[in-house]
Short mmCIF file of C-alpha atoms and ligand atoms in Angstrom, two decimals:
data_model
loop_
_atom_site.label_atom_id
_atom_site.label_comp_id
_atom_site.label_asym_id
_atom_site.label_seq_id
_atom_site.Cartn_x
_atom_site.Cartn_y
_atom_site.Cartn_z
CA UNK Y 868 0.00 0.00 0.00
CA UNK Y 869 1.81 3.74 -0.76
CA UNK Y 870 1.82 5.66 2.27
CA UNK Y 871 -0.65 8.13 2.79
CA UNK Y 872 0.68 11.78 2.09
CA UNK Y 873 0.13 14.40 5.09
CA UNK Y 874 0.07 18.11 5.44
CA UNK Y 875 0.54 19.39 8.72
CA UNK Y 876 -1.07 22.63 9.54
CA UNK Y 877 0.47 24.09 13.06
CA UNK Y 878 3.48 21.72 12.48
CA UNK Y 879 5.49 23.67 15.27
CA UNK Y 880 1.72 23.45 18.00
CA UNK Y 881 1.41 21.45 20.54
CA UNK Y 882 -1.61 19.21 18.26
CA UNK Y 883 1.34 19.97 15.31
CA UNK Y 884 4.03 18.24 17.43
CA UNK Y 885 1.52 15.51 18.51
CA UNK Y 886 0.76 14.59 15.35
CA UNK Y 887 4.41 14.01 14.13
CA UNK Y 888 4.82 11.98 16.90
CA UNK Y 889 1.96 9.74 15.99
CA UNK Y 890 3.67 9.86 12.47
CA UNK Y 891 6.80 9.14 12.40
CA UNK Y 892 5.52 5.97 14.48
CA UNK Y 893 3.90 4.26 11.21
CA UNK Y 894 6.76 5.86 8.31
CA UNK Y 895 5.06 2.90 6.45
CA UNK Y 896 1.91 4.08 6.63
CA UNK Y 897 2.34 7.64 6.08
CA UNK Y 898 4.78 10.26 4.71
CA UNK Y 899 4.77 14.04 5.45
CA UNK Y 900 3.95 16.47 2.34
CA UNK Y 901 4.05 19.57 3.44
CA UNK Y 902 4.81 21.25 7.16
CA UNK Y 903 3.66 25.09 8.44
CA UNK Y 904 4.82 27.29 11.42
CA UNK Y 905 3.78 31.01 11.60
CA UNK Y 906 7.14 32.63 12.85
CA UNK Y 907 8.88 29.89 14.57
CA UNK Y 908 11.40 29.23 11.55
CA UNK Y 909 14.42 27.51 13.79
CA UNK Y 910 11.40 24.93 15.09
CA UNK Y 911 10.46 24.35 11.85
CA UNK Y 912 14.02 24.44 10.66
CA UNK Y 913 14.50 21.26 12.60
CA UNK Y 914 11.17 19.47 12.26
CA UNK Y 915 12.26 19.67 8.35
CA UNK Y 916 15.52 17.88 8.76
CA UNK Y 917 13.54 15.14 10.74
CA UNK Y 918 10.54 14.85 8.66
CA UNK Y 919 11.90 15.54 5.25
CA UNK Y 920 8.40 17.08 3.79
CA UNK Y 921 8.51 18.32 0.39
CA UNK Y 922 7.15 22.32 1.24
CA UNK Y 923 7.23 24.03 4.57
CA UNK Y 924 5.03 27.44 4.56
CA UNK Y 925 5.72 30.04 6.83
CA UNK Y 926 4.14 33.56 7.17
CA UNK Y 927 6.11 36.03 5.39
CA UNK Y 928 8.72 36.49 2.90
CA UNK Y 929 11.83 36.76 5.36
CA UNK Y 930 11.21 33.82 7.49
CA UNK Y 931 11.00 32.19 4.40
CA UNK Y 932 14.64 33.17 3.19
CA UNK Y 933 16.26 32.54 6.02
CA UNK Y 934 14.48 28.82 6.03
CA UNK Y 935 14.97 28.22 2.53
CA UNK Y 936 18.84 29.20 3.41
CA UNK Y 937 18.92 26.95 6.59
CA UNK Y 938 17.39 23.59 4.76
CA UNK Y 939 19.59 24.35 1.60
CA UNK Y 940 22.34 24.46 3.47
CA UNK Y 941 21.90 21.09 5.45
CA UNK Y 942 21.15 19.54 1.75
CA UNK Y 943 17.54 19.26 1.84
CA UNK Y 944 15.35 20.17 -0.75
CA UNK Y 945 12.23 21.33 0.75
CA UNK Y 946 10.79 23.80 -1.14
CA UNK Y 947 9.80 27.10 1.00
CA UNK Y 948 6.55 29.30 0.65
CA UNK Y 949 5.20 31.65 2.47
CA UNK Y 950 1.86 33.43 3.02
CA UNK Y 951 -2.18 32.44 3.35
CA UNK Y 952 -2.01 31.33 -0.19
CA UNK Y 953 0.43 28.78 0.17
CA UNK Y 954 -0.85 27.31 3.35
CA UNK Y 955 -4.53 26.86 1.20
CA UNK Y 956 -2.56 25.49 -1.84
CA UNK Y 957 -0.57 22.63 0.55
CA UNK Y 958 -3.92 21.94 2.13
CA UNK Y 959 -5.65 21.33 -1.29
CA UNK Y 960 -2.69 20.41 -3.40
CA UNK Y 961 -3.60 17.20 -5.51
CA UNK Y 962 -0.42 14.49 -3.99
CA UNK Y 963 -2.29 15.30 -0.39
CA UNK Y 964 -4.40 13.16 1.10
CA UNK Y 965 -4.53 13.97 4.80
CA UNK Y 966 -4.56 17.37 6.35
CA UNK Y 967 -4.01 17.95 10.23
CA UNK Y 968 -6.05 21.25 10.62
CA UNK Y 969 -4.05 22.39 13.91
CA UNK Y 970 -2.99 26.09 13.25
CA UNK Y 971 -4.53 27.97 16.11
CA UNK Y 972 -7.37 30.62 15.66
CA UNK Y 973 -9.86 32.58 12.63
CA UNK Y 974 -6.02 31.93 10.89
CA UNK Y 975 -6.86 28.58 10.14
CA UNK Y 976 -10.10 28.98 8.62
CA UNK Y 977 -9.07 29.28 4.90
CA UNK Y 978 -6.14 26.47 4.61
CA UNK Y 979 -9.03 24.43 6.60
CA UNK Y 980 -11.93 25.14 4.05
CA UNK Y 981 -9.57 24.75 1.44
CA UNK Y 982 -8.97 21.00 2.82
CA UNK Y 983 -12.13 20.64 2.59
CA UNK Y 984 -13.26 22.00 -0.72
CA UNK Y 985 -10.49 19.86 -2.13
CA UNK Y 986 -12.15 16.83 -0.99
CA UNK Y 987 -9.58 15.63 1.84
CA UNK Y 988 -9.65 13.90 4.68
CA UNK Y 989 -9.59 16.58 7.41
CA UNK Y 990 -8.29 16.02 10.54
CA UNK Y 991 -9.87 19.11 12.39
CA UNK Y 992 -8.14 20.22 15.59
CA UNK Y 993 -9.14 23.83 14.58
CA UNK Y 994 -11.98 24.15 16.26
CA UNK Y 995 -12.52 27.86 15.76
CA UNK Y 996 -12.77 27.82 11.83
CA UNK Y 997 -15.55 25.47 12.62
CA UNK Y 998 -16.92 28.00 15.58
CA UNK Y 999 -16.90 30.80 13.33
CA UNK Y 1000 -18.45 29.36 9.87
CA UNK Y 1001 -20.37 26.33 11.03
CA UNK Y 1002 -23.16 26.29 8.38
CA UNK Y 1003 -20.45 26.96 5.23
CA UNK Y 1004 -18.25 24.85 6.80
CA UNK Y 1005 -20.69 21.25 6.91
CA UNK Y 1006 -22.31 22.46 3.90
CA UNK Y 1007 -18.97 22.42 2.32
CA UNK Y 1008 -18.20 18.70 3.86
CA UNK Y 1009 -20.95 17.64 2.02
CA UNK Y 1010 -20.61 19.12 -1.24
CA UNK Y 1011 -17.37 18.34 -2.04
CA UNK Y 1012 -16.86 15.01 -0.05
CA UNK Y 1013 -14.31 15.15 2.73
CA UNK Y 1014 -14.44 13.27 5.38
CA UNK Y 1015 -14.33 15.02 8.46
CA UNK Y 1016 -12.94 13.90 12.04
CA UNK Y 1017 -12.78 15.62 14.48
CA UNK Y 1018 -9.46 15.60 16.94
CA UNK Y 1019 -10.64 17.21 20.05
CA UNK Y 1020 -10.66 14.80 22.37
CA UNK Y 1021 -14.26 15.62 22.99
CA UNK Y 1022 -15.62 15.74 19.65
CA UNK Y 1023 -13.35 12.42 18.86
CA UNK Y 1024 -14.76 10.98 21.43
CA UNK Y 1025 -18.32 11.38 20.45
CA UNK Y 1026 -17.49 10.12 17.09
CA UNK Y 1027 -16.03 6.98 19.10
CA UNK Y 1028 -19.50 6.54 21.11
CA UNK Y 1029 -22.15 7.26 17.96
CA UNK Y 1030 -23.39 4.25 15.73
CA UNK Y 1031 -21.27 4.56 12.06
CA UNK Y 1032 -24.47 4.89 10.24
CA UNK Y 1033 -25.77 8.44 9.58
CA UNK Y 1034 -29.66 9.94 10.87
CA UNK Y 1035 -31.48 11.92 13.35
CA UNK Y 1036 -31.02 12.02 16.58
CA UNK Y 1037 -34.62 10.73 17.05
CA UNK Y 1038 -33.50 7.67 14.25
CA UNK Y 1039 -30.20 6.88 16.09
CA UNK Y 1040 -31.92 6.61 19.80
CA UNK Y 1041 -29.78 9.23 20.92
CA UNK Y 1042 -30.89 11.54 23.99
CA UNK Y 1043 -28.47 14.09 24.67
CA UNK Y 1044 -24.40 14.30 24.51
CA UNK Y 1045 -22.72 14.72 27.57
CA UNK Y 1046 -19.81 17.29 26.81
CA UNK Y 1047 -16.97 16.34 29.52
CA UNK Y 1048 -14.83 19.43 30.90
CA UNK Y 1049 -11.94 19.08 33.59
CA UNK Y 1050 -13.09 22.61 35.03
CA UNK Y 1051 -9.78 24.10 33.90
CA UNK Y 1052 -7.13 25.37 37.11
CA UNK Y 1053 -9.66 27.68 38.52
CA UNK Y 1054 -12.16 25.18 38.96
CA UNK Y 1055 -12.77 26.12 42.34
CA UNK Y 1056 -11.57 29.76 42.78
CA UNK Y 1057 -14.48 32.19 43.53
CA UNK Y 1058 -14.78 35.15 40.92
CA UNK Y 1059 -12.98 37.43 43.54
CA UNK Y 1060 -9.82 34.87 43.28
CA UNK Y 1061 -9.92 34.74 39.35
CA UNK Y 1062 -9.58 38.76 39.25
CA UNK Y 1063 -5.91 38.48 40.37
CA UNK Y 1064 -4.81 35.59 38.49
CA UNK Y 1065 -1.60 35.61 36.12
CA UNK Y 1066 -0.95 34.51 32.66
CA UNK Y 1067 1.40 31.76 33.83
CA UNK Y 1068 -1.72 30.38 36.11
CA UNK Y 1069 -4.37 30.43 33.43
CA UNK Y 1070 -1.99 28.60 31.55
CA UNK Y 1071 -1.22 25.67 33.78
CA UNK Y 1072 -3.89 23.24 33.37
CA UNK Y 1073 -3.64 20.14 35.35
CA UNK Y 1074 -4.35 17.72 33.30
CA UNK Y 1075 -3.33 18.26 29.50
CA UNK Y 1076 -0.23 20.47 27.95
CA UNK Y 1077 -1.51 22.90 24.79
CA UNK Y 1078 -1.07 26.00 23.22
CA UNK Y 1079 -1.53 28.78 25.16
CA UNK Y 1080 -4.68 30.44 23.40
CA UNK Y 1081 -6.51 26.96 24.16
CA UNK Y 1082 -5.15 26.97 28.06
CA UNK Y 1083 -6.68 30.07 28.47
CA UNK Y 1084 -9.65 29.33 26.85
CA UNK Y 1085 -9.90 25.93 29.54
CA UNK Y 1086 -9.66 28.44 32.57
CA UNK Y 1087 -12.62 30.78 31.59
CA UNK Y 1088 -14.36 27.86 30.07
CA UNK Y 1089 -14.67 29.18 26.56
CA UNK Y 1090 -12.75 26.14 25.37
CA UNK Y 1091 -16.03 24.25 26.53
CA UNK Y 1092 -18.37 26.72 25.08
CA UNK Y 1093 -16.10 26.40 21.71
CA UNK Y 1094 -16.57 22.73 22.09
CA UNK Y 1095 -20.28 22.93 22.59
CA UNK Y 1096 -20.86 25.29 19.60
CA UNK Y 1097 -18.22 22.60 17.44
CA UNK Y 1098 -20.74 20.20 18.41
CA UNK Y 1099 -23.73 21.39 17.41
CA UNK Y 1100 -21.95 21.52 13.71
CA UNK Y 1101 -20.31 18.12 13.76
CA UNK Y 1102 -23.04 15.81 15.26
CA UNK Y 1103 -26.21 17.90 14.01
CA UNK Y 1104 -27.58 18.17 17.47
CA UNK Y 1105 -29.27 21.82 18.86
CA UNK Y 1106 -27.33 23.24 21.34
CA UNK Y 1107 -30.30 22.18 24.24
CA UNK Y 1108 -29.75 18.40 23.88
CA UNK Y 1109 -25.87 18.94 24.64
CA UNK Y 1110 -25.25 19.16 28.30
CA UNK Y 1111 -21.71 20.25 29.74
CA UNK Y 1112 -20.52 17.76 32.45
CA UNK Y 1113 -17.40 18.54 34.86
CA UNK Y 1114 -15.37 16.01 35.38
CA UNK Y 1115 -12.20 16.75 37.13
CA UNK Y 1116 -9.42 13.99 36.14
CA UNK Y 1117 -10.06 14.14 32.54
CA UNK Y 1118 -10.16 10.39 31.88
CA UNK Y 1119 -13.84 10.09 30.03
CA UNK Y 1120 -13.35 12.11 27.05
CA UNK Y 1121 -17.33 12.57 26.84
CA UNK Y 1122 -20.37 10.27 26.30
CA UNK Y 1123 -23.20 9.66 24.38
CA UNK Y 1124 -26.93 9.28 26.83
CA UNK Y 1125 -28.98 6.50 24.24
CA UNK Y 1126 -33.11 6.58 24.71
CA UNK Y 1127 -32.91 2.77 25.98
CA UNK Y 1128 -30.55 4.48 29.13
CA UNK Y 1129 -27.09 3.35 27.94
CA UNK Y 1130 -24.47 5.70 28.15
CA UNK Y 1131 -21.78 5.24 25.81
CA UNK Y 1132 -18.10 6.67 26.96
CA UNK Y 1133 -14.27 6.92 25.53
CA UNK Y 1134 -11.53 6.66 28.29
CA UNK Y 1135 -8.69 7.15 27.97
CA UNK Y 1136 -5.18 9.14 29.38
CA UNK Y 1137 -5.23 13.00 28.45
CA UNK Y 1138 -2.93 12.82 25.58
CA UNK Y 1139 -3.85 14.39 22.16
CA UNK Y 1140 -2.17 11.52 20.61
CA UNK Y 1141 -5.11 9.06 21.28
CA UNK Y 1142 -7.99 11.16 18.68
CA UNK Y 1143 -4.92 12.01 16.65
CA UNK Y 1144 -4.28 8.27 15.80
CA UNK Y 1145 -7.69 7.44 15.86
CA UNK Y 1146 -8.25 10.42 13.25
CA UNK Y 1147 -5.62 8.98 11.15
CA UNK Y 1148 -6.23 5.66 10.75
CA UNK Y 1149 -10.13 5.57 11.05
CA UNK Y 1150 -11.85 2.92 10.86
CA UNK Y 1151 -8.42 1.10 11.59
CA UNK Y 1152 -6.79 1.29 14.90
CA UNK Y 1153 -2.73 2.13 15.53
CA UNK Y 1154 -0.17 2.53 18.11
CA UNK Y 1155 -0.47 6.21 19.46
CA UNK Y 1156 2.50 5.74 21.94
CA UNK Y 1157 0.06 6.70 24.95
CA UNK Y 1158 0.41 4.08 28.07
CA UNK Y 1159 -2.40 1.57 28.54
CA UNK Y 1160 -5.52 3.37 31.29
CA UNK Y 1161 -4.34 2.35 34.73
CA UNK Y 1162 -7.93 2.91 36.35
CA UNK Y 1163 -6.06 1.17 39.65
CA UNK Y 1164 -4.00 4.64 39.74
CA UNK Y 1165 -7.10 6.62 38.92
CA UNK Y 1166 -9.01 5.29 41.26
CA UNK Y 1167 -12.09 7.62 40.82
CA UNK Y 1168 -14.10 9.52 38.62
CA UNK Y 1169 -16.29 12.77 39.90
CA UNK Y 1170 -18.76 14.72 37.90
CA UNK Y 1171 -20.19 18.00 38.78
CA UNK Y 1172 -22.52 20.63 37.14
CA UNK Y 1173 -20.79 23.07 35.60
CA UNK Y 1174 -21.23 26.87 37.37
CA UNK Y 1175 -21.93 29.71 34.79
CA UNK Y 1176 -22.02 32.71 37.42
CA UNK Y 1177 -18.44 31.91 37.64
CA UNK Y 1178 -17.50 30.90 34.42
CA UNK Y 1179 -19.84 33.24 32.55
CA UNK Y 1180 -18.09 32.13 28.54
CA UNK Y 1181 -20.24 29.57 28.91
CA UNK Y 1182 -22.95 30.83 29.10
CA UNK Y 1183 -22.18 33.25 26.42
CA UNK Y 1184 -20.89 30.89 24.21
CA UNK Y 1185 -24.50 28.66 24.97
CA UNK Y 1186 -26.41 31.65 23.89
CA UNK Y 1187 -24.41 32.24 20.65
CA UNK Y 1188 -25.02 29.10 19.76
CA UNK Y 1189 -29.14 29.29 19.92
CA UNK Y 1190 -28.67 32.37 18.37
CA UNK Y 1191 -26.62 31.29 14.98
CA UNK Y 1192 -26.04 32.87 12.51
CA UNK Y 1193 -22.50 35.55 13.04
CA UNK Y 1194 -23.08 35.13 16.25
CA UNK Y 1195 -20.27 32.40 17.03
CA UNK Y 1196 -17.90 34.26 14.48
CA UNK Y 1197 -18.49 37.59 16.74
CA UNK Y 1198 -18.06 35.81 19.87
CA UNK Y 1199 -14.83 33.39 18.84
CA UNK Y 1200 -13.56 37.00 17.75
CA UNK Y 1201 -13.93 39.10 20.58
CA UNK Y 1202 -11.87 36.02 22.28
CA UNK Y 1203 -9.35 36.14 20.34
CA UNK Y 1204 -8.79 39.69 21.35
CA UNK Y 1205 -9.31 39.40 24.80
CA UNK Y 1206 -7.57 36.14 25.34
CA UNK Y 1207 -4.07 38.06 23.73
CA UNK Y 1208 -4.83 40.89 25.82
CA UNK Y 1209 -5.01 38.89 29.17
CA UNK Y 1210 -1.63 36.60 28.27
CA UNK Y 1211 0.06 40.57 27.06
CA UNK Y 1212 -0.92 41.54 30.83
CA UNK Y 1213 -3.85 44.39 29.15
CA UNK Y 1214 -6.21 42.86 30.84
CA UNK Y 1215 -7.58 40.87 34.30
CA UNK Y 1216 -9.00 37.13 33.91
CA UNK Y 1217 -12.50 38.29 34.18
CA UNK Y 1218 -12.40 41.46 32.07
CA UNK Y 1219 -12.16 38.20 29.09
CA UNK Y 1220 -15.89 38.13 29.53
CA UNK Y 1221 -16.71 41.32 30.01
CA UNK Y 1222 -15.05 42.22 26.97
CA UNK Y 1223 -16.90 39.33 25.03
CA UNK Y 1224 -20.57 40.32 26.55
CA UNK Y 1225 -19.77 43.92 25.47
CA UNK Y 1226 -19.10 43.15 21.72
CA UNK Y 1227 -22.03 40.84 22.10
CA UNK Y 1228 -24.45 43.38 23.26
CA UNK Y 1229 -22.93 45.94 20.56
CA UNK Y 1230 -22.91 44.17 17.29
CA UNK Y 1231 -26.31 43.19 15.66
CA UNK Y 1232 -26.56 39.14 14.66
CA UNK Y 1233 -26.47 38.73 10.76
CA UNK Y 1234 -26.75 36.17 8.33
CA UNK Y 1235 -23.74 33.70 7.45
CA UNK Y 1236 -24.23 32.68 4.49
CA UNK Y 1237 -20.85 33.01 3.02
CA UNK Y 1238 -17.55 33.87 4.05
CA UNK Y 1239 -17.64 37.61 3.22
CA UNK Y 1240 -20.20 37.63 6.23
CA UNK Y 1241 -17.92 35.59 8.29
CA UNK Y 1242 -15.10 37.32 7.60
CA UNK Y 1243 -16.83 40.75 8.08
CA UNK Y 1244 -18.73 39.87 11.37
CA UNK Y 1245 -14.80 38.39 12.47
CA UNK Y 1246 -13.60 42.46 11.53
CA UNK Y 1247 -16.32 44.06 13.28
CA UNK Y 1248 -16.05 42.22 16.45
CA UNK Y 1249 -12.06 42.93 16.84
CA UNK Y 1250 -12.93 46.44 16.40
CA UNK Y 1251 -15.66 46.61 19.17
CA UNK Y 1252 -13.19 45.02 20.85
CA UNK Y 1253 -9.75 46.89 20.69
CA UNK Y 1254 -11.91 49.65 21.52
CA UNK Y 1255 -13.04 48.72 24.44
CA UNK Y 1256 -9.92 47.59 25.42
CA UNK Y 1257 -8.40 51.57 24.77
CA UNK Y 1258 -11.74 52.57 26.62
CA UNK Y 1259 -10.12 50.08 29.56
CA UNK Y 1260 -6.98 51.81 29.58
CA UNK Y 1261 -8.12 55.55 29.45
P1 NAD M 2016 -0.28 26.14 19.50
O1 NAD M 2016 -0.32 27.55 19.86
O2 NAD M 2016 0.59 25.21 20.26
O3 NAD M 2016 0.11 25.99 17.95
C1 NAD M 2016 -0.51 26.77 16.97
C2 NAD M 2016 0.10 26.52 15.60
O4 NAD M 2016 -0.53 27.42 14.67
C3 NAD M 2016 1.61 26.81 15.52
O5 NAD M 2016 2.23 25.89 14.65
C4 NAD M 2016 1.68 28.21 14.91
O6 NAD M 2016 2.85 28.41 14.15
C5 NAD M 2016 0.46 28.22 14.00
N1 NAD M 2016 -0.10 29.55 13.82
C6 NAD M 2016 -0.45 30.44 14.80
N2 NAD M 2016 -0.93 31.56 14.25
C7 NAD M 2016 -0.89 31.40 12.91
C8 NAD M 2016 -1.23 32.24 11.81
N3 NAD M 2016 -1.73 33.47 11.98
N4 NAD M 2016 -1.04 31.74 10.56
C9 NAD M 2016 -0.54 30.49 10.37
N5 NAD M 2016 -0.19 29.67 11.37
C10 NAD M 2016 -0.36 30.12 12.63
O7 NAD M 2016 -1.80 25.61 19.54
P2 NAD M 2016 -2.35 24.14 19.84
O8 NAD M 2016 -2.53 23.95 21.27
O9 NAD M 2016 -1.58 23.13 19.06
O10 NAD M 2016 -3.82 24.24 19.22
C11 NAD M 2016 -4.06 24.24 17.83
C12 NAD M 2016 -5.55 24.09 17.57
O11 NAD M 2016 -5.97 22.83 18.08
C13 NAD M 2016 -6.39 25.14 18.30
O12 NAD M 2016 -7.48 25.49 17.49
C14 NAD M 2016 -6.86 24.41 19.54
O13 NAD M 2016 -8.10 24.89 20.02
C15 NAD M 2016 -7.01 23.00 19.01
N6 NAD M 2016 -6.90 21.97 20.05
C16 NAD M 2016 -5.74 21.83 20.75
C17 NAD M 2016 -5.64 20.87 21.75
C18 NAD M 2016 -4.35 20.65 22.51
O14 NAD M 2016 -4.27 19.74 23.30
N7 NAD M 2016 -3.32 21.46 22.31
C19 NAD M 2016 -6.74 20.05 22.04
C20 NAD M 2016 -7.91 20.22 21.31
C21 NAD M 2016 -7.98 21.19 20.32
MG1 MG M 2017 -11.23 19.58 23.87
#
């Protein structure tokens, strides 16, 4: 069988790094196409030499020198590119067959559409570009044939615990998903606690290791109202018949409630490399490198209801969901914003959302029918929200 060809989108991420891991455990199976970073060109220098892809794209015209000089001059003819273009043209280019859709952020939305359009089979880690276009997105799926799996553990989870054949919710027994959420470090801090907390805090979860963007996001508990929106989109199911569940150690990735009263759930260690290798090889199974479940060592699992007076995103990120239309773009966007201003130190942990309810409650719901609207609703929220991060200041 020839190896599978894979572009890597986010090479240099955390998900990025995962998936070479996973990779370069099965060279047999599959063989690296194309790799991406933003700026981190000595990272992506070296994950080059090790991986051998045949492009790399990076984000502007001088990282790209100064790569194309480093991997020329250790004999390796990677070619370079640079630029939003080039990261849709290695996601869609016709030798591809797998794209890991892991660059962080509205960035990723183009090379991830472009996946898509092009018929591939998208792994999507990039749960935003799904946040933010969710209708265009599916619709998209479908037209043009991709297969789409998703890689948070969540979502891959899910996926794990639904039947294989397609339907209704009604036609596949199911009752309600049960979304799974550690809680995030400040799972028990009062709101008074969270004002004072620093960057370096937010971004020491206890149970998994990510970007930073997405650590943040699993202290205010935005990553969970991401996850519920990504949902929606990828199983067909209206935000009411998804319920969040907190559960502390991380080990049940979520669960599916059935009509008959089974509830179907995917254990398994917190590491990304599980739904990465599952993604992959689907409907095969491989060696992920994660250690077998020790549930001696566990010991116990706790659940509790999830508390939106102090983790307000969530509730937020609930009601953008009923709402539809730009409304996930505007709120995934005012994030972004806020989340960068909290890590540059602009900003307290629960002026995140504040900032969010503000755009919210400022910008009018449209229609998303295409990307324009996306794209424009994405624009108008940042605004909203750099301003009311200068009205902070003043
Ligand atoms: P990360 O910050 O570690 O990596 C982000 C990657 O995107 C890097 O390779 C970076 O170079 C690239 N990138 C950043 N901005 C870019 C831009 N403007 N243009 C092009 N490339 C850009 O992030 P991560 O933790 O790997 O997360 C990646 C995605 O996967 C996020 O959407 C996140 O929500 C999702 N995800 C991550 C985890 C996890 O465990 N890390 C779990 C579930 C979902
Ligand atoms: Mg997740």
């Amino acid at each position: 069988m020839m190896p599978a060809r894979v572009t890597v989108l986010g090479a240099t991420g955390s998900i990025g790094l995962s998936t070479l891991d996973v990779l370069a455990r099965h060279a047999e199976r599959y063989e690296v196409f194309a790799l991406t970073a933003f700026s981190r060109v000595d990272e992506l220098a070296g994950l080059c030499l090790r991986h051998r892809p045949r492009l790399a794209v990076v984000a502007d015209v001088r990282a790209a020198a100064s790569l194309q000089q480093r991997l020329r001059d250790a004999g390796l003819n990677t070619e370079v590119l640079y630029g939003e273009q080039a990261l849709c043209e290695v996601a869609s280019a016709a030798e591809v067959d797998v794209v890991m859709a892991a660059i962080v952020g509205a960035a990723g939305l183009r090379p991830t559409l472009a996946a898509v359009q092009a018929g591939k089979r998208v792994l999507l880690a990039n749960k935003e570009a799904l946040v933010m276009s969710g209708a265009l997105f599916m619709q998209a799926v479908r037209r043009h044939a991709a297969t789409l799996l998703p890689i948070d553990s969540e979502h891959n989870a899910i996926f794990q615990c639904l039947p294989e054949r397609t339907g209704s919710l009604e036609q596949l027994g199911v009752r309600r998903i049960l979304l799974t959420a550690s809680g995030g470090p400040f799972r028990e801090f009062t709101l008074e606690q969270m004002a004072s907390v620093t960057p370096a805090q937010a971004c020491a979860h206890p149970n998994w290791s990510m970007g930073q963007k997405i650590s943040v996001d699993s202290a205010s508990m935005m990553n969970k109202g991401l996850e519920l929106i990504e949902a929606c989109w990828l199983f067909d199911v209206p935000p009411a018949r998804v319920e969040v569940v907190v559960h502390p150690q991380s080990v049940i990735h979520s669960m599916v409630d059935y009509l008959d009263g089974s509830v179907l759930a995917q254990l398994g260690n917190p590491d990304m490399r599980t739904p990465i290798a599952h993604a992959l090889a689907w409907p095969e199974r491989i060696d992920a490198g994660v250690s077998a479940l020790d549930l001696f060592r566990i010991a116990r699992l706790d659940f509790q209801a999830p508390d939106e007076q102090r983790f307000p995103c969530l509730r937020l990120a609930r009601q953008a969901a009923e709402q539809g239309g730009t409304a996930p773009a505007l709120l995934n966007a005012a994030n972004e914003v806020a989340v960068a201003a909290f890590l540059a130190g602009r900003i307290g942990f629960t002026a995140i959302a504040a900032l969010i309810e503000e755009v919210l409650q400022r910008e009018p719901v449209a229609a998303a029918d295409d990307l324009q609207q996306v794209f424009a609703a994405d624009a108008r929220a940042r605004e909203l929200a750099d301003a009311w991060l200068v009205r902070q200041a003043g």
